[in-house]
Amino acid sequence: MGYKEPAPIVDHENPFESMMSRFKIASEALGLDDEVYNVLKSPAKQVTVSLPVTMDDGSIRVFEGHRVIHSTILGPSKGGVRFDPGVNINEVKALAAWMTWKCAVVDIPYGGAKGGVCCNPREMSSGERERLTRAYTQSMIEIFGPDRDIPAPDMGTGPREMAWMMDAYSRTQGMTVNSVVTGKPLVLGGSLGRTEATGRGVMVSALAAMGKLKINPYKATGAVQGFGNVGSYAALLLEERGMKIVAISDISGAYYNKEGIDIQKAITYRENNNGSLEGLEGAEKINGDELLAMEVDVLIPAAMEDVITIKNVADIKARLIVEGANGPTSAKADKIINEKGIIVVPDILANAGGVTVSYFEWVQNRLGYKWTAERVNRRSDRIMKDAFETVYKTSIEYSVPMRIAAYIVAIDKVAKTYKYRGGY
Ligand code: NAD
């Protein structure tokens, strides 16, 4: 038992390698037998489809789409669908496995999946996106289902696409099946609290970690990279709980004020400025690398993957990193972060508030009932706090960083369930 630092892995990193290297370390610490390791190391199913779509000019373009089901051991698989030019099967495989671990960490009865279509939604009209979404759903009709595989939004997709997916699926069933996707508009059975759920979970995990480190939120400073759905709500909710957010950033640059940035004002500014923080008043413009290297108590990367890497990890000065984004820290940077004594609340725990409230959406759809925002928040806060405590205790029990502890909790749960269910 015990924690072994990973052997240095090859000098290029991709999401699948990052996921696998952590999975391997946690499996070894857990003493997972080879049989279960082999079951979990590859996806249960992967489907690639060609989607011919009529474009507005009358031409037909063929898009490549994927759906990877990593595991259905804990229940129907759950995971978003990404519309992005960078979509490739390797990335979708990694993201699908991440979903398995994420659902297991927060103890919700789902397996993991992910989907993607290689396309550039920003260059497509609404009609083209609708036809693509319907074609993708139709081609996955044997895969999707409220008890089989439940898609959700991801990069490049949102409530609009989920509504089309729900409708396309429902037409094939001859009845409305709103529980087949989550992240729907409220009128179609979306859940109250879903929009802010991931940022809220980041806030809950940040406060829980600060409690362990004896950091008083009223005396603490924070920096948040990425001011989209996750970053802006995490910043707002932490500010409401006393933290001074001294820096925020988006694709336009980073903004700093040592007295603290007024987050509500920044959100309003962004809303009135085409979604961008460019020109934000009351803050000095700095570059994005400076934000990551800032001397703050809490750093929240909430933009994208691989932003803390071997190249900049030496500059990080925060005491605590709470990963709002998926995969913001590369596997090779983990070792140096651990040596520096920085505590990381890992992505599969910190940003699991989103999938938790997606689960609540599915539960409400199946009950044919709507919960209040207060009930959604209370229940998701409880799940996030319990998951944090379990991972924290595991990190002490196995003397491992919280990231490896989160994988241990997840893999242990999936492995035990697999053993009970049995194979062929
Ligand atoms: P989003 O598109 O709403 O926001 C992303 C933000 O990051 C934008 O403000 C964008 O300008 C900024 N950004 C992009 N590149 C940047 C850069 N180089 N430097 C600084 N800022 C940059 O996306 P989101 O939904 O907030 O997701 C952010 C991350 O959180 C992603 O990794 C996503 O996979 C993960 N995540 C999201 C959810 C969710 O419910 N939305 C759930 C779990 C994980």
XYZ file of C-alpha atoms and ligand atoms in Angstrom:
468
model
C 0.000 0.000 0.000
C 1.010 3.644 0.084
C 1.728 6.272 -2.449
C 4.338 5.898 -5.162
C 5.194 8.924 -7.252
C 4.473 8.208 -10.890
C 7.389 7.215 -13.079
C 8.070 10.141 -15.415
C 5.833 9.676 -18.414
C 6.665 10.655 -21.952
C 7.111 14.314 -22.636
C 3.841 14.864 -24.455
C 0.653 14.765 -22.478
C -2.863 14.248 -23.634
C -6.040 13.886 -21.599
C -6.105 10.113 -21.986
C -2.523 9.697 -20.764
C -3.137 12.103 -17.869
C -6.215 10.134 -16.833
C -4.504 6.762 -17.227
C -1.412 7.729 -15.237
C -3.546 8.774 -12.243
C -5.767 5.713 -12.652
C -2.695 3.493 -12.575
C -1.244 5.116 -9.435
C -4.565 4.875 -7.600
C -5.106 1.260 -8.704
C -1.686 0.330 -7.343
C -2.280 2.140 -4.048
C -5.599 0.330 -3.768
C -4.071 -3.030 -4.652
C -6.609 -3.479 -7.456
C -6.295 -6.882 -9.078
C -5.367 -7.134 -12.748
C -8.751 -8.470 -13.764
C -10.650 -5.376 -12.597
C -7.874 -3.040 -13.789
C -8.193 -4.521 -17.270
C -11.971 -4.165 -17.230
C -11.780 -0.487 -16.280
C -8.822 0.629 -18.346
C -10.693 0.554 -21.678
C -14.153 1.785 -22.580
C -17.043 -0.677 -22.592
C -18.279 0.574 -25.952
C -17.293 3.129 -28.538
C -19.316 4.158 -31.540
C -18.176 6.363 -34.425
C -20.693 7.584 -36.956
C -20.696 9.595 -40.176
C -23.377 12.248 -40.218
C -24.394 13.679 -43.593
C -26.002 17.091 -42.998
C -27.556 19.449 -45.552
C -25.959 22.863 -45.138
C -27.818 26.131 -45.753
C -26.282 26.476 -49.242
C -27.730 23.099 -50.267
C -24.438 21.200 -50.117
C -24.062 18.077 -47.998
C -21.279 17.879 -45.433
C -20.364 14.726 -43.611
C -19.398 15.149 -39.938
C -17.754 12.531 -37.774
C -19.411 11.889 -34.408
C -18.485 9.688 -31.463
C -20.063 8.320 -28.337
C -17.883 6.456 -25.876
C -19.409 4.548 -22.973
C -16.618 3.959 -20.527
C -18.635 2.052 -17.941
C -22.195 1.137 -16.978
C -21.200 -0.754 -13.857
C -22.796 1.775 -11.481
C -25.823 2.501 -13.669
C -26.805 4.134 -16.965
C -23.915 6.079 -18.436
C -23.863 9.845 -18.213
C -21.798 12.455 -20.014
C -21.867 15.518 -22.224
C -21.735 15.920 -25.973
C -19.079 18.270 -27.325
C -19.280 20.161 -30.637
C -15.747 21.295 -31.364
C -13.221 21.168 -34.222
C -10.708 19.471 -31.878
C -12.948 16.475 -31.069
C -11.129 13.170 -31.502
C -11.727 9.689 -30.192
C -8.740 9.762 -27.821
C -10.056 12.836 -26.031
C -13.618 11.482 -25.913
C -12.310 8.231 -24.365
C -10.504 10.144 -21.602
C -13.490 12.342 -20.881
C -15.790 9.285 -20.721
C -13.562 7.604 -18.128
C -13.421 10.865 -16.154
C -17.223 10.794 -15.987
C -17.151 7.285 -14.499
C -14.803 8.452 -11.743
C -16.682 11.713 -11.173
C -20.065 10.018 -10.717
C -18.515 7.419 -8.424
C -16.775 10.066 -6.247
C -20.060 11.844 -5.536
C -21.836 8.513 -5.192
C -24.542 8.948 -7.797
C -25.832 5.845 -9.610
C -24.370 6.525 -13.033
C -21.619 5.153 -15.210
C -19.520 7.367 -17.456
C -19.778 8.376 -21.113
C -18.904 11.219 -23.433
C -19.793 12.202 -26.962
C -18.517 14.599 -29.544
C -18.891 15.782 -33.087
C -15.954 17.238 -34.977
C -17.426 20.537 -36.221
C -17.166 24.265 -35.638
C -20.521 25.326 -34.168
C -19.495 29.020 -34.284
C -19.400 28.848 -38.070
C -22.730 27.058 -38.391
C -26.205 28.573 -38.550
C -28.857 27.597 -36.028
C -30.565 25.473 -38.703
C -27.316 23.630 -39.488
C -26.695 22.974 -35.801
C -30.235 21.689 -35.384
C -29.907 19.265 -38.326
C -26.536 18.069 -37.031
C -27.913 17.555 -33.507
C -30.921 15.627 -34.805
C -28.721 13.507 -37.118
C -26.376 12.702 -34.237
C -29.280 11.768 -31.936
C -30.891 9.607 -34.629
C -27.622 7.758 -35.224
C -27.307 7.070 -31.479
C -30.893 5.924 -30.987
C -29.738 2.437 -29.966
C -27.274 3.930 -27.477
C -29.220 6.722 -25.763
C -32.087 6.137 -23.352
C -33.127 7.285 -19.860
C -32.080 3.897 -18.472
C -29.131 3.363 -20.827
C -27.121 6.467 -21.662
C -28.024 10.062 -20.830
C -26.292 12.913 -22.707
C -25.820 16.472 -21.429
C -24.249 19.700 -22.713
C -20.499 20.193 -23.009
C -18.257 22.576 -24.989
C -20.183 23.994 -27.954
C -23.575 22.648 -26.861
C -26.144 23.982 -24.395
C -29.864 23.900 -23.504
C -30.819 24.617 -27.144
C -29.093 21.446 -28.426
C -30.453 19.406 -25.482
C -33.999 20.458 -26.419
C -33.440 19.231 -30.003
C -31.952 15.966 -28.710
C -34.866 15.399 -26.362
C -37.320 16.077 -29.174
C -35.488 13.883 -31.714
C -35.346 10.985 -29.263
C -38.978 11.441 -28.139
C -40.243 11.318 -31.748
C -38.744 7.866 -32.202
C -40.509 6.653 -29.023
C -43.905 8.147 -29.824
C -44.005 9.984 -26.493
C -42.191 12.713 -24.597
C -39.121 11.315 -22.822
C -37.524 14.310 -21.144
C -35.319 12.191 -18.856
C -33.190 11.104 -21.860
C -31.010 14.253 -21.610
C -30.127 16.734 -18.886
C -29.191 20.391 -19.100
C -32.503 21.148 -20.831
C -34.252 24.528 -20.775
C -36.416 24.913 -17.635
C -39.684 24.713 -19.605
C -38.725 21.270 -20.929
C -37.938 19.867 -17.485
C -34.555 21.438 -16.753
C -33.702 21.782 -13.056
C -33.581 24.955 -11.041
C -30.053 25.457 -9.759
C -28.392 23.662 -12.717
C -26.814 26.816 -14.209
C -24.872 27.675 -11.074
C -24.433 24.057 -9.858
C -20.817 23.499 -10.914
C -19.598 26.858 -9.565
C -21.560 26.228 -6.386
C -19.864 22.843 -5.931
C -16.483 24.530 -6.460
C -17.396 26.996 -3.687
C -18.480 24.189 -1.339
C -15.266 22.220 -1.935
C -13.097 25.326 -1.612
C -14.678 26.177 1.766
C -14.330 22.573 2.956
C -10.630 22.530 2.020
C -10.062 25.953 3.594
C -11.624 24.585 6.784
C -9.030 21.776 6.857
C -6.182 24.220 6.191
C -7.541 26.655 8.817
C -7.853 29.422 6.222
C -10.515 31.930 7.282
C -12.532 32.870 4.162
C -12.936 36.419 5.484
C -9.155 36.834 5.458
C -8.485 34.832 2.304
C -7.682 35.925 -1.229
C -8.528 34.085 -4.417
C -7.771 34.185 -8.158
C -10.085 32.637 -10.737
C -8.990 31.721 -14.252
C -11.948 31.618 -16.654
C -15.060 33.721 -16.129
C -17.652 31.544 -17.839
C -20.341 29.404 -16.277
C -18.092 27.716 -13.701
C -15.616 30.496 -12.876
C -18.061 33.371 -12.516
C -20.429 31.507 -10.159
C -17.544 30.093 -8.122
C -16.114 33.629 -7.760
C -19.492 35.173 -6.899
C -20.435 32.557 -4.301
C -17.004 32.654 -2.649
C -17.114 36.443 -2.547
C -20.537 36.203 -0.881
C -18.898 34.026 1.768
C -16.231 36.597 2.563
C -13.364 35.815 0.209
C -11.586 38.637 -1.573
C -11.276 37.708 -5.261
C -8.263 39.747 -6.365
C -7.989 38.475 -9.952
C -10.253 37.038 -12.636
C -9.612 36.276 -16.285
C -11.166 35.231 -19.534
C -9.928 34.810 -23.081
C -9.472 38.618 -23.337
C -6.897 38.736 -20.497
C -6.652 38.883 -16.701
C -7.849 41.642 -14.362
C -6.368 42.431 -10.963
C -7.294 44.592 -8.008
C -5.560 43.983 -4.715
C -8.577 45.379 -2.823
C -10.808 42.783 -4.487
C -12.884 42.796 -7.665
C -16.628 43.389 -7.370
C -17.766 40.088 -8.916
C -21.436 40.969 -9.428
C -20.346 44.127 -11.256
C -17.925 42.094 -13.378
C -20.727 39.650 -14.305
C -23.033 42.537 -15.256
C -20.193 44.128 -17.232
C -19.562 40.856 -19.093
C -23.283 40.481 -19.855
C -23.432 43.961 -21.368
C -20.145 43.540 -23.221
C -20.800 40.610 -25.536
C -19.699 38.063 -22.949
C -16.204 39.551 -22.578
C -14.350 41.156 -19.651
C -12.313 43.321 -22.078
C -12.174 46.890 -20.711
C -13.351 45.951 -17.182
C -13.133 49.035 -14.970
C -11.718 49.091 -11.449
C -9.022 46.544 -12.220
C -5.562 46.565 -13.722
C -5.064 44.396 -16.815
C -2.359 41.772 -16.355
C -1.493 38.725 -18.394
C -2.958 35.293 -17.820
C 0.333 33.755 -16.648
C 0.596 36.372 -13.900
C -2.810 35.329 -12.574
C -1.714 31.711 -12.250
C 1.480 32.748 -10.446
C -0.279 35.096 -8.027
C 0.358 34.963 -4.293
C -3.171 34.088 -3.199
C -4.620 31.576 -0.783
C -6.849 29.890 -3.356
C -6.336 29.488 -7.098
C -9.318 28.298 -9.138
C -8.513 27.220 -12.698
C -11.982 27.214 -14.308
C -11.257 27.717 -18.003
C -9.842 24.673 -19.761
C -7.523 21.670 -19.540
C -3.723 21.638 -19.220
C -3.091 25.172 -17.947
C -0.854 24.138 -15.038
C 1.918 22.144 -16.645
C 5.565 21.348 -16.211
C 6.316 24.740 -17.837
C 4.686 26.983 -15.205
C 4.127 24.814 -12.133
C 7.275 26.129 -10.429
C 5.711 29.627 -10.390
C 2.506 28.659 -8.596
C 2.290 30.270 -5.150
C -1.283 29.533 -4.067
C -1.760 27.341 -0.975
C -4.820 25.652 -2.370
C -5.917 24.847 -5.935
C -9.570 24.002 -6.519
C -10.046 22.601 -10.023
C -13.223 24.019 -11.538
C -12.164 22.986 -15.051
C -11.697 19.404 -16.205
C -8.038 18.401 -16.320
C -6.463 21.848 -15.698
C -3.331 20.250 -14.185
C -1.229 17.922 -16.305
C -0.165 14.642 -14.723
C 3.494 15.636 -14.795
C 2.806 18.849 -12.870
C 1.196 16.828 -10.027
C 4.561 15.716 -8.681
C 5.919 19.255 -8.300
C 2.678 20.540 -6.811
C 2.864 17.801 -4.200
C 6.510 18.580 -3.452
C 5.612 22.237 -2.957
C 2.964 21.206 -0.420
C 0.101 22.756 -2.380
C -3.251 21.081 -1.710
C -5.325 20.333 -4.811
C -9.039 19.609 -4.707
C -9.130 17.611 -7.958
C -11.549 18.138 -10.836
C -13.417 14.851 -10.428
C -14.429 16.057 -6.961
C -14.442 19.878 -7.187
C -16.548 20.236 -10.338
C -18.916 17.309 -9.693
C -21.692 19.691 -8.553
C -22.758 19.929 -12.205
C -23.343 16.223 -12.750
C -24.958 15.995 -9.314
C -27.646 18.501 -10.270
C -27.956 16.804 -13.684
C -28.782 13.678 -11.729
C -31.408 15.664 -9.780
C -32.847 16.845 -13.108
C -33.205 13.217 -14.236
C -34.765 12.253 -10.880
C -37.288 15.118 -11.135
C -38.164 14.188 -14.741
C -38.764 10.602 -13.710
C -40.906 11.698 -10.772
C -42.797 14.138 -12.970
C -42.191 16.710 -10.260
C -40.199 19.925 -9.766
C -37.986 20.685 -6.812
C -37.414 24.211 -5.490
C -33.986 25.796 -5.952
C -33.586 25.651 -2.188
C -34.050 21.850 -2.162
C -31.678 21.373 -5.112
C -28.958 23.484 -3.462
C -29.345 21.906 -0.029
C -29.086 18.376 -1.427
C -26.190 19.100 -3.764
C -24.257 20.914 -1.005
C -24.703 17.853 1.214
C -23.444 15.494 -1.521
C -20.417 17.725 -2.220
C -19.524 18.034 1.485
C -19.850 14.290 2.078
C -17.751 13.495 -1.003
C -15.089 15.969 0.125
C -14.918 14.367 3.597
C -14.656 10.853 2.130
C -11.838 11.865 -0.212
C -10.054 13.813 2.535
C -10.193 10.847 4.928
C -8.947 8.518 2.178
C -6.010 10.824 1.467
C -4.990 10.553 5.124
C -5.607 6.805 5.315
C -3.473 6.059 2.238
C -1.038 9.008 2.670
C -1.751 10.202 -0.847
C -2.644 13.587 -2.340
C -6.359 14.326 -2.668
C -6.302 13.668 -6.413
C -5.135 10.099 -5.974
C -7.518 9.720 -3.021
C -10.446 10.761 -5.237
C -9.442 8.127 -7.800
C -9.097 5.544 -5.020
C -12.620 6.288 -3.735
C -14.031 6.103 -7.269
C -12.155 3.010 -8.450
C -12.877 1.175 -5.212
C -16.596 1.825 -5.575
C -16.716 0.746 -9.223
C -14.491 -2.306 -8.569
C -16.598 -3.489 -5.605
C -19.807 -3.076 -7.611
C -18.238 -4.967 -10.514
C -17.289 -7.851 -8.203
C -20.832 -8.096 -6.838
C -22.361 -7.954 -10.291
C -19.839 -10.394 -11.721
C -18.744 -10.969 -15.312
C -18.990 -13.799 -17.784
P -17.477 28.545 -20.470
O -17.316 28.440 -21.936
O -18.770 29.065 -19.892
O -16.317 29.478 -19.852
C -14.970 29.318 -20.135
C -14.264 30.589 -19.706
O -12.860 30.413 -19.827
C -14.613 31.816 -20.565
O -14.676 32.951 -19.712
C -13.409 31.935 -21.494
O -13.208 33.262 -21.982
C -12.310 31.517 -20.550
N -11.075 31.110 -21.181
C -10.886 30.339 -22.273
N -9.577 30.221 -22.534
C -8.931 30.922 -21.577
C -7.581 31.191 -21.290
N -6.621 30.710 -22.065
N -7.278 31.949 -20.209
C -8.251 32.451 -19.419
N -9.548 32.236 -19.644
C -9.883 31.487 -20.711
O -17.143 27.088 -19.899
P -17.557 26.478 -18.510
O -18.831 25.734 -18.672
O -17.422 27.509 -17.428
O -16.425 25.354 -18.340
C -15.104 25.685 -17.916
C -14.386 24.398 -17.545
O -15.127 23.710 -16.545
C -14.191 23.395 -18.682
O -12.988 22.709 -18.453
C -15.372 22.440 -18.486
O -15.104 21.167 -19.042
C -15.410 22.387 -16.975
N -16.688 21.950 -16.430
C -17.850 22.610 -16.693
C -19.018 22.181 -16.127
C -20.302 22.923 -16.321
O -21.312 22.529 -15.707
N -20.337 24.000 -17.087
C -19.050 21.025 -15.306
C -17.842 20.361 -15.052
C -16.664 20.833 -15.602
